Structures are given as C-alpha cells and as structure tokens.
C-alpha positions as YAML, in Angstrom:
chain: A
units: angstrom
residues:
- id: 1
  name: MET
  ca: [45.69, -39.33, -57.81]
- id: 2
  name: LEU
  ca: [41.98, -39.93, -57.37]
- id: 3
  name: ALA
  ca: [40.38, -42.82, -59.21]
- id: 4
  name: ILE
  ca: [37.33, -45.03, -59.01]
- id: 5
  name: PRO
  ca: [38.55, -48.62, -58.62]
- id: 6
  name: GLN
  ca: [37.08, -50.45, -61.59]
- id: 7
  name: SER
  ca: [36.09, -53.48, -59.52]
- id: 8
  name: VAL
  ca: [33.83, -51.25, -57.45]
- id: 9
  name: ALA
  ca: [32.85, -48.53, -59.90]
- id: 10
  name: SER
  ca: [31.33, -50.83, -62.51]
- id: 11
  name: GLN
  ca: [29.91, -53.39, -60.11]
- id: 12
  name: PRO
  ca: [26.22, -53.76, -61.04]
- id: 13
  name: PRO
  ca: [23.41, -53.38, -58.52]
- id: 14
  name: ALA
  ca: [22.33, -56.48, -56.66]
- id: 15
  name: PRO
  ca: [20.37, -58.60, -59.20]
- id: 16
  name: ASP
  ca: [17.31, -58.81, -56.95]
- id: 17
  name: ILE
  ca: [17.04, -55.00, -56.74]
- id: 18
  name: PRO
  ca: [16.91, -53.56, -60.27]
- id: 19
  name: LEU
  ca: [18.15, -49.99, -60.35]
- id: 20
  name: ALA
  ca: [15.07, -48.83, -62.27]
- id: 21
  name: ILE
  ca: [12.75, -49.61, -59.33]
- id: 22
  name: VAL
  ca: [15.02, -48.73, -56.42]
- id: 23
  name: GLY
  ca: [13.65, -45.18, -56.37]
- id: 24
  name: GLU
  ca: [10.15, -46.38, -55.49]
- id: 25
  name: PHE
  ca: [11.12, -47.47, -51.97]
- id: 26
  name: ARG
  ca: [9.83, -45.26, -49.14]
- id: 27
  name: SER
  ca: [10.58, -45.05, -45.44]
- id: 28
  name: ARG
  ca: [7.87, -46.93, -43.54]
- id: 29
  name: GLY
  ca: [6.47, -47.90, -46.94]
- id: 30
  name: HIS
  ca: [4.14, -50.87, -47.25]
- id: 31
  name: ILE
  ca: [4.56, -53.58, -49.86]
- id: 32
  name: GLU
  ca: [1.14, -52.90, -51.35]
- id: 33
  name: ASP
  ca: [2.02, -49.26, -52.01]
- id: 34
  name: TYR
  ca: [5.42, -50.16, -53.45]
- id: 35
  name: LEU
  ca: [3.94, -52.69, -55.86]
- id: 36
  name: ALA
  ca: [1.25, -50.23, -56.92]
- id: 37
  name: ARG
  ca: [3.85, -47.58, -57.76]
- id: 38
  name: VAL
  ca: [6.11, -49.92, -59.72]
- id: 39
  name: VAL
  ca: [3.37, -51.71, -61.66]
- id: 40
  name: GLY
  ca: [1.42, -48.48, -62.14]
- id: 41
  name: GLU
  ca: [4.37, -46.82, -63.82]
- id: 42
  name: LEU
  ca: [4.73, -49.73, -66.22]
- id: 43
  name: ARG
  ca: [1.02, -49.59, -67.06]
- id: 44
  name: GLN
  ca: [1.29, -45.89, -67.87]
- id: 45
  name: ALA
  ca: [4.00, -46.61, -70.44]
- id: 46
  name: ASP
  ca: [2.25, -49.73, -71.80]
- id: 47
  name: ARG
  ca: [0.11, -48.13, -74.51]
- id: 48
  name: GLY
  ca: [-1.52, -51.36, -75.72]
- id: 49
  name: ASP
  ca: [-2.12, -52.87, -72.28]
- id: 50
  name: ASP
  ca: [-0.24, -55.93, -73.55]
- id: 51
  name: GLY
  ca: [3.07, -55.48, -71.76]
- id: 52
  name: LEU
  ca: [5.94, -53.04, -72.11]
- id: 53
  name: ASP
  ca: [7.79, -53.51, -75.41]
- id: 54
  name: GLN
  ca: [10.43, -51.63, -77.40]
- id: 55
  name: GLY
  ca: [7.78, -49.58, -79.19]
- id: 56
  name: ASP
  ca: [6.50, -48.32, -75.84]
- id: 57
  name: VAL
  ca: [10.05, -47.44, -74.77]
- id: 58
  name: ASP
  ca: [10.76, -45.58, -78.03]
- id: 59
  name: PHE
  ca: [7.51, -43.63, -77.71]
- id: 60
  name: ALA
  ca: [8.23, -42.68, -74.09]
- id: 61
  name: VAL
  ca: [11.67, -41.38, -75.06]
- id: 62
  name: ALA
  ca: [10.37, -39.48, -78.12]
- id: 63
  name: ARG
  ca: [7.58, -37.87, -76.12]
- id: 64
  name: ARG
  ca: [9.97, -36.76, -73.37]
- id: 65
  name: VAL
  ca: [12.26, -35.21, -75.99]
- id: 66
  name: ALA
  ca: [9.28, -33.38, -77.51]
- id: 67
  name: VAL
  ca: [8.12, -32.12, -74.12]
- id: 68
  name: THR
  ca: [11.64, -30.89, -73.34]
- id: 69
  name: ARG
  ca: [11.81, -29.01, -76.65]
- id: 70
  name: ALA
  ca: [8.43, -27.43, -76.00]
- id: 71
  name: GLY
  ca: [9.52, -26.39, -72.52]
- id: 72
  name: GLN
  ca: [12.63, -24.70, -73.87]
- id: 73
  name: ILE
  ca: [10.52, -22.70, -76.32]
- id: 74
  name: GLN
  ca: [7.95, -21.84, -73.67]
- id: 75
  name: ARG
  ca: [10.65, -20.39, -71.44]
- id: 76
  name: ILE
  ca: [11.76, -17.84, -74.03]
- id: 77
  name: LEU
  ca: [8.42, -16.89, -75.62]
- id: 78
  name: PRO
  ca: [7.44, -14.43, -72.84]
- id: 79
  name: MET
  ca: [10.38, -12.28, -74.01]
- id: 80
  name: ASP
  ca: [9.06, -12.15, -77.61]
- id: 81
  name: LEU
  ca: [7.49, -8.72, -77.15]
- id: 82
  name: ASP
  ca: [6.65, -8.03, -80.81]
- id: 83
  name: GLY
  ca: [5.32, -11.52, -81.54]
- id: 84
  name: ASP
  ca: [7.59, -12.28, -84.50]
- id: 85
  name: LEU
  ca: [8.82, -15.54, -82.88]
- id: 86
  name: ARG
  ca: [12.34, -14.13, -82.74]
- id: 87
  name: ILE
  ca: [13.76, -12.90, -79.42]
- id: 88
  name: THR
  ca: [16.32, -10.14, -79.88]
- id: 89
  name: ARG
  ca: [18.96, -8.80, -77.54]
- id: 90
  name: ALA
  ca: [16.84, -5.66, -77.11]
- id: 91
  name: GLU
  ca: [13.77, -7.69, -76.11]
- id: 92
  name: ILE
  ca: [15.81, -9.67, -73.60]
- id: 93
  name: GLY
  ca: [17.10, -6.38, -72.20]
- id: 94
  name: GLU
  ca: [13.59, -4.97, -71.86]
- id: 95
  name: SER
  ca: [12.37, -8.15, -70.15]
- id: 96
  name: ILE
  ca: [15.29, -8.16, -67.74]
- id: 97
  name: GLY
  ca: [14.75, -4.47, -67.03]
- id: 98
  name: ALA
  ca: [11.11, -5.08, -66.17]
- id: 99
  name: ASP
  ca: [11.97, -7.92, -63.80]
- id: 100
  name: SER
  ca: [15.09, -6.46, -62.17]
- id: 101
  name: ASP
  ca: [16.05, -3.91, -59.58]
- id: 102
  name: PRO
  ca: [15.90, -0.47, -61.27]
- id: 103
  name: GLU
  ca: [19.23, 0.34, -59.59]
- id: 104
  name: ILE
  ca: [21.03, -2.39, -61.52]
- id: 105
  name: ASP
  ca: [24.20, -1.11, -63.20]
- id: 106
  name: GLU
  ca: [24.75, -1.38, -66.94]
- id: 107
  name: ALA
  ca: [27.58, -3.92, -66.71]
- id: 108
  name: THR
  ca: [25.46, -6.30, -64.62]
- id: 109
  name: ARG
  ca: [22.53, -5.83, -66.98]
- id: 110
  name: ASP
  ca: [24.70, -6.63, -70.00]
- id: 111
  name: ARG
  ca: [26.03, -9.78, -68.33]
- id: 112
  name: ARG
  ca: [22.50, -10.96, -67.61]
- id: 113
  name: ILE
  ca: [21.47, -10.33, -71.21]
- id: 114
  name: GLU
  ca: [24.46, -12.28, -72.48]
- id: 115
  name: HIS
  ca: [23.74, -15.09, -70.02]
- id: 116
  name: ARG
  ca: [20.24, -15.45, -71.51]
- id: 117
  name: LEU
  ca: [21.20, -14.90, -75.14]
- id: 118
  name: SER
  ca: [24.51, -16.67, -75.65]
- id: 119
  name: PRO
  ca: [23.56, -20.30, -74.85]
- id: 120
  name: LEU
  ca: [20.63, -20.26, -77.31]
- id: 121
  name: ASP
  ca: [21.90, -17.98, -80.08]
- id: 122
  name: ILE
  ca: [23.52, -20.71, -82.17]
- id: 123
  name: ASP
  ca: [24.37, -18.61, -85.23]
- id: 124
  name: GLY
  ca: [25.53, -15.59, -83.20]
- id: 125
  name: ASP
  ca: [23.24, -13.07, -84.94]
- id: 126
  name: GLY
  ca: [22.07, -11.50, -81.68]
- id: 127
  name: ALA
  ca: [18.64, -13.14, -81.63]
- id: 128
  name: ILE
  ca: [17.07, -16.45, -80.60]
- id: 129
  name: THR
  ca: [14.74, -18.23, -83.01]
- id: 130
  name: LEU
  ca: [12.37, -21.03, -82.03]
- id: 131
  name: PRO
  ca: [14.39, -23.64, -83.96]
- id: 132
  name: GLU
  ca: [17.51, -22.51, -82.09]
- id: 133
  name: ALA
  ca: [15.72, -22.84, -78.77]
- id: 134
  name: ALA
  ca: [14.44, -26.29, -79.72]
- id: 135
  name: ALA
  ca: [17.89, -27.41, -80.87]
- id: 136
  name: THR
  ca: [19.45, -26.53, -77.52]
- id: 137
  name: ALA
  ca: [16.96, -28.56, -75.47]
- id: 138
  name: ARG
  ca: [18.69, -31.18, -73.35]
- id: 139
  name: GLN
  ca: [17.78, -34.85, -73.13]
- id: 140
  name: GLN
  ca: [17.94, -36.51, -69.75]
- id: 141
  name: ALA
  ca: [18.04, -40.26, -69.24]
- id: 142
  name: TRP
  ca: [14.79, -40.38, -67.24]
- id: 143
  name: GLU
  ca: [12.83, -42.35, -69.84]
- id: 144
  name: GLN
  ca: [15.70, -44.82, -70.21]
- id: 145
  name: ARG
  ca: [14.32, -46.39, -67.04]
- id: 146
  name: PHE
  ca: [11.77, -48.13, -69.25]
- id: 147
  name: ALA
  ca: [14.55, -49.64, -71.37]
- id: 148
  name: ALA
  ca: [16.14, -50.84, -68.13]
- id: 149
  name: LEU
  ca: [12.83, -52.38, -67.08]
- id: 150
  name: LEU
  ca: [12.37, -54.10, -70.43]
- id: 151
  name: ALA
  ca: [15.83, -55.62, -70.04]
- id: 152
  name: LEU
  ca: [14.46, -57.43, -66.95]
- id: 153
  name: ASP
  ca: [11.89, -59.35, -69.03]
- id: 154
  name: PRO
  ca: [12.20, -62.81, -67.42]
- id: 155
  name: ASP
  ca: [11.14, -64.92, -70.42]
- id: 156
  name: ARG
  ca: [13.06, -62.75, -72.93]
- id: 157
  name: ASN
  ca: [10.10, -62.50, -75.31]
- id: 158
  name: GLY
  ca: [10.54, -58.74, -75.73]
- id: 159
  name: ARG
  ca: [7.52, -57.86, -73.61]
- id: 160
  name: LEU
  ca: [7.41, -57.15, -69.86]
- id: 161
  name: THR
  ca: [3.90, -57.70, -68.54]
- id: 162
  name: ALA
  ca: [2.36, -56.25, -65.41]
- id: 163
  name: SER
  ca: [2.31, -59.67, -63.76]
- id: 164
  name: GLU
  ca: [6.00, -60.21, -64.53]
- id: 165
  name: MET
  ca: [6.77, -56.75, -63.18]
- id: 166
  name: ARG
  ca: [4.82, -57.49, -60.02]
- id: 167
  name: LEU
  ca: [6.85, -60.65, -59.35]
- id: 168
  name: LEU
  ca: [10.11, -58.78, -59.88]
- id: 169
  name: ALA
  ca: [8.97, -55.99, -57.57]
- id: 170
  name: GLU
  ca: [7.86, -58.43, -54.88]
- id: 171
  name: LYS
  ca: [11.26, -60.10, -54.96]
- id: 172
  name: ALA
  ca: [13.01, -56.73, -54.68]
- id: 173
  name: PHE
  ca: [10.81, -55.65, -51.77]
- id: 174
  name: HIS
  ca: [11.39, -58.88, -49.83]
- id: 175
  name: THR
  ca: [15.14, -58.47, -50.35]
- id: 176
  name: VAL
  ca: [15.02, -55.06, -48.66]
- id: 177
  name: ASP
  ca: [12.42, -56.00, -46.04]
- id: 178
  name: ALA
  ca: [14.85, -57.97, -43.89]
- id: 179
  name: ASP
  ca: [12.44, -58.64, -41.01]
- id: 180
  name: GLY
  ca: [9.59, -59.63, -43.34]
- id: 181
  name: ASP
  ca: [6.98, -57.38, -41.75]
- id: 182
  name: GLY
  ca: [5.81, -55.93, -45.07]
- id: 183
  name: THR
  ca: [7.16, -52.45, -44.27]
- id: 184
  name: THR
  ca: [10.53, -50.90, -45.12]
- id: 185
  name: SER
  ca: [12.18, -49.25, -42.12]
- id: 186
  name: GLU
  ca: [14.85, -46.54, -42.05]
- id: 187
  name: THR
  ca: [17.42, -49.17, -41.08]
- id: 188
  name: GLU
  ca: [16.45, -51.46, -43.95]
- id: 189
  name: LEU
  ca: [16.61, -48.61, -46.46]
- id: 190
  name: LYS
  ca: [20.04, -47.59, -45.17]
- id: 191
  name: ALA
  ca: [21.37, -50.90, -46.48]
- id: 192
  name: ILE
  ca: [20.48, -49.89, -50.05]
- id: 193
  name: GLU
  ca: [21.46, -46.22, -49.69]
- id: 194
  name: PRO
  ca: [24.27, -46.50, -52.29]
- id: 195
  name: LEU
  ca: [21.79, -47.95, -54.78]
- id: 196
  name: VAL
  ca: [19.27, -45.19, -54.06]
- id: 197
  name: ARG
  ca: [21.97, -42.58, -54.64]
- id: 198
  name: GLU
  ca: [23.09, -44.25, -57.86]
- id: 199
  name: ASN
  ca: [19.48, -44.49, -59.01]
- id: 200
  name: ARG
  ca: [18.92, -40.78, -58.47]
- id: 201
  name: MET
  ca: [22.05, -39.69, -60.30]
- id: 202
  name: THR
  ca: [21.68, -42.22, -63.13]
- id: 203
  name: TRP
  ca: [18.28, -41.09, -64.32]
- id: 204
  name: GLN
  ca: [19.23, -37.41, -63.95]
- id: 205
  name: ALA
  ca: [22.15, -37.94, -66.32]
- id: 206
  name: GLU
  ca: [22.12, -36.10, -69.62]
- id: 207
  name: ILE
  ca: [22.46, -37.94, -72.90]
- id: 208
  name: CYS
  ca: [25.10, -36.27, -75.06]
- id: 209
  name: SER
  ca: [25.87, -36.45, -78.75]
- id: 210
  name: LEU
  ca: [29.41, -37.89, -78.79]
- id: 211
  name: PRO
  ca: [31.47, -39.74, -81.41]
- id: 212
  name: PRO
  ca: [31.58, -43.51, -80.83]
- id: 213
  name: VAL
  ca: [34.52, -45.12, -79.08]
- id: 214
  name: PRO
  ca: [36.67, -47.15, -81.51]
- id: 215
  name: ALA
  ca: [36.92, -50.87, -80.84]
- id: 216
  name: GLY
  ca: [39.84, -51.65, -78.58]
- id: 217
  name: ALA
  ca: [40.25, -48.10, -77.27]
- id: 218
  name: MET
  ca: [40.52, -47.33, -73.56]
- id: 219
  name: LEU
  ca: [37.84, -44.86, -72.45]
- id: 220
  name: ILE
  ca: [39.10, -42.46, -69.78]
- id: 221
  name: ALA
  ca: [37.19, -39.63, -68.10]
- id: 222
  name: PHE
  ca: [38.94, -36.84, -66.22]
- id: 223
  name: GLY
  ca: [37.22, -34.14, -64.17]
- id: 224
  name: GLY
  ca: [38.35, -30.97, -62.47]
- id: 225
  name: TYR
  ca: [36.91, -27.70, -61.29]
- id: 226
  name: GLU
  ca: [39.74, -25.43, -62.43]
- id: 227
  name: SER
  ca: [43.46, -25.03, -62.99]
- id: 228
  name: ARG
  ca: [45.58, -22.44, -61.21]
- id: 229
  name: THR
  ca: [47.45, -21.76, -64.45]
- id: 230
  name: ILE
  ca: [46.06, -19.00, -66.66]
- id: 231
  name: SER
  ca: [46.08, -19.84, -70.36]
- id: 232
  name: PRO
  ca: [47.95, -17.56, -72.80]
- id: 233
  name: VAL
  ca: [44.93, -17.98, -75.11]
- id: 234
  name: GLN
  ca: [41.54, -16.75, -73.91]
- id: 235
  name: ILE
  ca: [38.36, -18.58, -74.92]
- id: 236
  name: PRO
  ca: [35.08, -16.59, -74.92]
- id: 237
  name: SER
  ca: [32.41, -17.68, -72.44]
- id: 238
  name: ASN
  ca: [29.15, -16.40, -71.01]
- id: 239
  name: ASP
  ca: [31.14, -14.72, -68.22]
- id: 240
  name: PRO
  ca: [33.83, -12.47, -69.74]
- id: 241
  name: ARG
  ca: [35.20, -11.70, -66.28]
- id: 242
  name: GLU
  ca: [36.60, -15.22, -65.95]
- id: 243
  name: LYS
  ca: [40.03, -16.10, -67.30]
- id: 244
  name: THR
  ca: [40.68, -19.24, -69.33]
- id: 245
  name: ARG
  ca: [42.63, -21.88, -67.40]
- id: 246
  name: LEU
  ca: [45.33, -24.17, -68.80]
- id: 247
  name: VAL
  ca: [45.70, -27.88, -68.06]
- id: 248
  name: GLU
  ca: [48.66, -29.84, -69.39]
- id: 249
  name: VAL
  ca: [47.74, -33.41, -70.38]
- id: 250
  name: ALA
  ca: [50.77, -35.67, -70.76]
- id: 251
  name: ILE
  ca: [49.97, -38.77, -72.82]
- id: 252
  name: GLU
  ca: [52.10, -41.66, -71.65]
- id: 253
  name: PRO
  ca: [53.67, -44.17, -74.07]
- id: 254
  name: GLY
  ca: [51.65, -47.26, -74.92]
- id: 255
  name: GLU
  ca: [50.02, -49.26, -77.69]
- id: 256
  name: GLN
  ca: [46.33, -49.09, -76.74]
- id: 257
  name: PRO
  ca: [44.39, -46.18, -78.29]
- id: 258
  name: LEU
  ca: [42.88, -43.68, -75.84]
- id: 259
  name: TYR
  ca: [39.47, -42.00, -76.01]
- id: 260
  name: LEU
  ca: [39.50, -39.09, -73.56]
- id: 261
  name: VAL
  ca: [36.56, -37.25, -71.99]
- id: 262
  name: LEU
  ca: [37.96, -34.10, -70.31]
- id: 263
  name: THR
  ca: [35.57, -32.10, -68.13]
- id: 264
  name: SER
  ca: [35.90, -28.87, -66.12]
- id: 265
  name: TYR
  ca: [33.81, -26.20, -64.48]
- id: 266
  name: GLU
  ca: [35.87, -23.23, -65.67]
- id: 267
  name: THR
  ca: [36.73, -22.22, -69.21]
- id: 268
  name: THR
  ca: [39.74, -24.42, -69.96]
- id: 269
  name: LEU
  ca: [42.38, -25.03, -72.61]
- id: 270
  name: TRP
  ca: [43.58, -28.65, -72.56]
- id: 271
  name: ARG
  ca: [47.12, -28.88, -73.97]
- id: 272
  name: LEU
  ca: [48.09, -32.44, -74.91]
- id: 273
  name: SER
  ca: [51.70, -33.55, -75.29]
- id: 274
  name: GLY
  ca: [53.75, -36.74, -75.29]
- id: 275
  name: ALA
  ca: [52.56, -39.88, -77.08]
- id: 276
  name: THR
  ca: [49.59, -38.09, -78.65]
- id: 277
  name: ALA
  ca: [49.50, -40.48, -81.63]
- id: 278
  name: ARG
  ca: [47.71, -43.01, -79.41]
- id: 279
  name: VAL
  ca: [44.82, -40.58, -78.79]
- id: 280
  name: SER
  ca: [41.91, -41.68, -80.99]
- id: 281
  name: HIS
  ca: [39.59, -38.87, -79.88]
- id: 282
  name: VAL
  ca: [39.16, -36.13, -77.27]
- id: 283
  name: VAL
  ca: [35.80, -34.88, -76.01]
- id: 284
  name: ALA
  ca: [36.12, -31.67, -73.99]
- id: 285
  name: THR
  ca: [33.35, -30.06, -71.94]
- id: 286
  name: SER
  ca: [32.96, -27.27, -69.39]
- id: 287
  name: TYR
  ca: [30.15, -26.04, -67.20]
- id: 288
  name: ARG
  ca: [30.74, -22.55, -68.54]
- id: 289
  name: ALA
  ca: [29.15, -22.08, -71.93]
- id: 290
  name: GLY
  ca: [30.21, -20.26, -75.04]
- id: 291
  name: ARG
  ca: [28.10, -19.13, -77.98]
- id: 292
  name: GLY
  ca: [25.17, -21.44, -78.72]
- id: 293
  name: GLY
  ca: [25.56, -23.38, -75.48]
- id: 294
  name: ILE
  ca: [28.79, -25.06, -76.59]
- id: 295
  name: SER
  ca: [31.41, -25.67, -73.90]
- id: 296
  name: ALA
  ca: [33.91, -22.83, -73.45]
- id: 297
  name: VAL
  ca: [36.94, -25.05, -73.92]
- id: 298
  name: GLY
  ca: [39.74, -25.76, -76.36]
- id: 299
  name: VAL
  ca: [42.14, -28.61, -77.10]
- id: 300
  name: THR
  ca: [45.61, -28.50, -78.66]
- id: 301
  name: GLY
  ca: [48.20, -31.16, -79.44]
- id: 302
  name: VAL
  ca: [46.08, -33.47, -81.62]
- id: 303
  name: PRO
  ca: [44.55, -32.97, -85.09]
- id: 304
  name: GLU
  ca: [41.25, -31.09, -85.22]
- id: 305
  name: ARG
  ca: [39.47, -34.15, -86.63]
- id: 306
  name: LYS
  ca: [40.14, -35.91, -83.31]
- id: 307
  name: ILE
  ca: [38.54, -33.17, -81.20]
- id: 308
  name: SER
  ca: [34.90, -32.71, -80.20]
- id: 309
  name: ILE
  ca: [33.82, -29.68, -78.17]
- id: 310
  name: ALA
  ca: [30.58, -30.87, -76.60]
- id: 311
  name: ARG
  ca: [27.64, -28.93, -75.26]
- id: 312
  name: ALA
  ca: [28.24, -27.17, -71.98]
- id: 313
  name: GLY
  ca: [27.94, -29.62, -69.12]
- id: 314
  name: CYS
  ca: [27.43, -32.69, -71.32]
- id: 315
  name: PRO
  ca: [28.90, -34.74, -69.79]
- id: 316
  name: ASN
  ca: [29.07, -32.55, -66.71]
- id: 317
  name: TYR
  ca: [32.26, -31.89, -64.77]
- id: 318
  name: PHE
  ca: [33.16, -33.74, -61.59]
- id: 319
  name: SER
  ca: [35.96, -32.71, -59.24]
- id: 320
  name: SER
  ca: [36.05, -35.82, -57.07]
- id: 321
  name: THR
  ca: [35.41, -39.45, -57.93]
- id: 322
  name: THR
  ca: [33.70, -39.94, -54.57]
- id: 323
  name: GLU
  ca: [31.01, -37.28, -55.04]
- id: 324
  name: GLU
  ca: [27.54, -37.92, -56.45]
- id: 325
  name: GLU
  ca: [28.31, -35.87, -59.55]
- id: 326
  name: ALA
  ca: [30.81, -38.53, -60.62]
- id: 327
  name: LEU
  ca: [27.97, -41.07, -60.66]
- id: 328
  name: ARG
  ca: [25.95, -38.81, -62.93]
- id: 329
  name: THR
  ca: [28.90, -38.24, -65.25]
- id: 330
  name: ARG
  ca: [29.54, -41.97, -65.43]
- id: 331
  name: ALA
  ca: [25.87, -42.58, -66.29]
- id: 332
  name: SER
  ca: [25.94, -39.81, -68.89]
- id: 333
  name: ILE
  ca: [28.95, -41.41, -70.57]
- id: 334
  name: ARG
  ca: [27.29, -44.83, -70.37]
- id: 335
  name: PHE
  ca: [24.09, -43.66, -72.07]
- id: 336
  name: SER
  ca: [25.95, -41.54, -74.64]
- id: 337
  name: LEU
  ca: [28.71, -43.98, -75.61]
- id: 338
  name: LYS
  ca: [26.99, -47.29, -74.76]
- id: 339
  name: ARG
  ca: [29.73, -48.28, -72.33]
- id: 340
  name: ASP
  ca: [31.23, -47.27, -68.99]
- id: 341
  name: PRO
  ca: [34.61, -45.54, -68.71]
- id: 342
  name: ASP
  ca: [37.52, -47.88, -68.12]
- id: 343
  name: ALA
  ca: [38.87, -45.36, -65.60]
- id: 344
  name: MET
  ca: [37.79, -42.06, -64.03]
- id: 345
  name: PHE
  ca: [40.22, -39.58, -62.44]
- id: 346
  name: ALA
  ca: [39.55, -36.23, -60.80]
- id: 347
  name: ASP
  ca: [41.14, -33.37, -58.92]
- id: 348
  name: TYR
  ca: [39.62, -30.05, -57.86]
- id: 349
  name: SER
  ca: [42.50, -27.86, -59.03]
- id: 350
  name: THR
  ca: [44.69, -29.53, -61.63]
- id: 351
  name: ASP
  ca: [47.57, -28.02, -63.58]
- id: 352
  name: ARG
  ca: [48.91, -31.24, -65.06]
- id: 353
  name: VAL
  ca: [47.64, -34.81, -65.42]
- id: 354
  name: SER
  ca: [49.27, -37.83, -67.03]
- id: 355
  name: LEU
  ca: [47.07, -40.32, -68.86]
- id: 356
  name: PRO
  ca: [46.22, -43.14, -68.85]
- id: 357
  name: SER
  ca: [47.83, -43.57, -65.40]
- id: 358
  name: GLY
  ca: [45.92, -40.63, -63.90]
- id: 359
  name: ALA
  ca: [48.97, -39.25, -62.08]
- id: 360
  name: ILE
  ca: [48.25, -35.66, -61.07]
- id: 361
  name: ALA
  ca: [50.71, -32.83, -60.39]
- id: 362
  name: ALA
  ca: [49.55, -29.56, -58.83]
- id: 363
  name: ASP
  ca: [52.32, -27.67, -60.60]
- id: 364
  name: PRO
  ca: [53.23, -28.15, -64.28]
- id: 365
  name: ASP
  ca: [56.90, -28.29, -63.26]
- id: 366
  name: ASP
  ca: [56.35, -31.11, -60.74]
...
C-alpha cells in the first residue's frame, strides 16, 4: 500500500513563506530583485492601483479563461481550409498530409486524424466547431495565486496593498536568507526545495468541474497507471490499439460515506463491489481520452447517478504518492472540490484495491 501520511501531506507551508511567492526566489538572487518581482506582479493585477481585491482576482481569472479559450480556437483555425469556421475530418487529413512524411501509412494517418478530432468533436459529427473548441479549453490554477495572495492580507480589510505585499515579501526573503547577506544561495534555496516543488505543481494544476463532496463524506483519491487485467468490456478511446483494463475496487464495511476520485493513465473499467451503499459518488478519469475529450473510463457497481466521468486528465493520474504528479493531483482536487483529499493511495499496476483502507493486491485473487 502506498499512501501520503495525512500529517505530512496536508501540512501547510511555513507561514513566513507563502506558497504564492515561493516561485520568485532565484539562485544568487538579491533581495531588491525579489521584492521587485513580487510587488510588480501584484501591481499588474491591481487594476485600480488601490490594492489587490476580490474584483481584481475575479478579473484575472476570467481573463485567463478567455485567453485559454482563444488559444484553443487559434490552434485549430489553420486547419479550416474552406473558411467556414468548421474543421472537418477531411480538412484535418489534408493538414496532416501536408505536414507529415509522404511515406506515412494509412493506419498511422487515420490514428493521427482521430487524435486531433476526437478530443474536440463533442457531438461526434466528424467536425470541430469553434464553440466545441472553446468548450474543451482547460483552466489551470495559475491565476489562483492572486486569491492566495489576497488571503495574506494582514489587516483583513479585503485589500492587499503594495506596501503590505512588500513587508510580507521581505519577511519571506529574510527567512530564506539564513546568513543575512541579502542574497539567496544554492544552499539556502535547498532548504525550501519541497516548497518550490509544491509551488510549481500547485499552480500548474487543472481546475475540474466535479460534483461537490457531501458533508461528512471521506474524500479518497486513488491513482494508477494501468491494470494487468483486461476488461471483458472495451471502452473506446483515441487509441483503438489499446485494450481496456479492469480494476476491482472492494468497498469495505463502514458508516462514513465515501467520495472516490479514481484516476488512471490507461483506458480503465472500475468495478466496485462490497459495501457500495456507502459510496456517495465516484469521479473517474484517465489520461486517455474518448470522444469530446472525456476520459475513456467506466464504472460499475453503483447507480449511474453516483458516477461522473470527468474530462481526460482532470484530475490527472498519479502512479506514486511520492512523485510530483501526486502534488498536482492533490492541488487539482483542492481547487475543484474546495478541500484536500483525506487520503491518497497509488500503485503503478493495480488489479484490485480495497477502500477506504487502501490495501492493494496485484492479483484479483490475492
């Protein structure tokens, strides 16, 4: 069994080093440069030059979402050869043909077309429209840094000023600058390496549209790359060569409701059994995508109303609780569900897992 101990996994960053400004430290960086970067970023988001407030945060998030949508559309428009703002399978094929090795075989060409078409073709009509492209744009947590900064507002008046930010940044810098020479050395930065890593993965996390966790439910996340068991039911994905894997999920007896987030790389069928009445909801995701960018996964053993098949990779899979990807998945769940998981378990190749204990068996018969 692999798990993140809760006492460590949810331990917040040191209070004098806010996670939102950890990323601004540099090797052999001077305090003046650090302060300029931190305060300068706040000033860029502070539209009224009166301090960062919730309106500034909301605008920063909305603008990033709009830019992401526009980028998604911009990526597909070069394939709109007839200018009707609708990209067909044939147009994708022509574009791939123009950009590919002329010796490419037909099967490879068809896979590449499907790889481009399937994630964005929500209605499955063989073409991508601009609204479909916009709807499949992903939202990362990058702009949530400003919400994290606003939460540091020392006087709690709902406005973080540049002078307040400067004092917070100075305190953080002096905490890292152990010898007080005004410059951060490699050795000093090594002491905050875990925070730097968490900072990087946190703001790269994707925000997913997930049903809320009921009050009193235990939130459990499980991650795996694949199962060695082939499912008797095959789920379509953007790579038809890959077989659907089967993972048995044994729900152990207990009174507390369970909200499960089940993630995998491969196309996976999650088969729940046991005390399934205590399962309040299951969110299943895979890195491999099906039609319209939805995860190529399935869930059995609980009523359909308790199942959500999320977008591919949202939250993303993790196959070890000690790898960086687990930090990103944790952050994604935190931003999406407004709380951290109560427990995270993972195994690279899992055939059977028991929850909520997290006991893992490599063979379903074990």
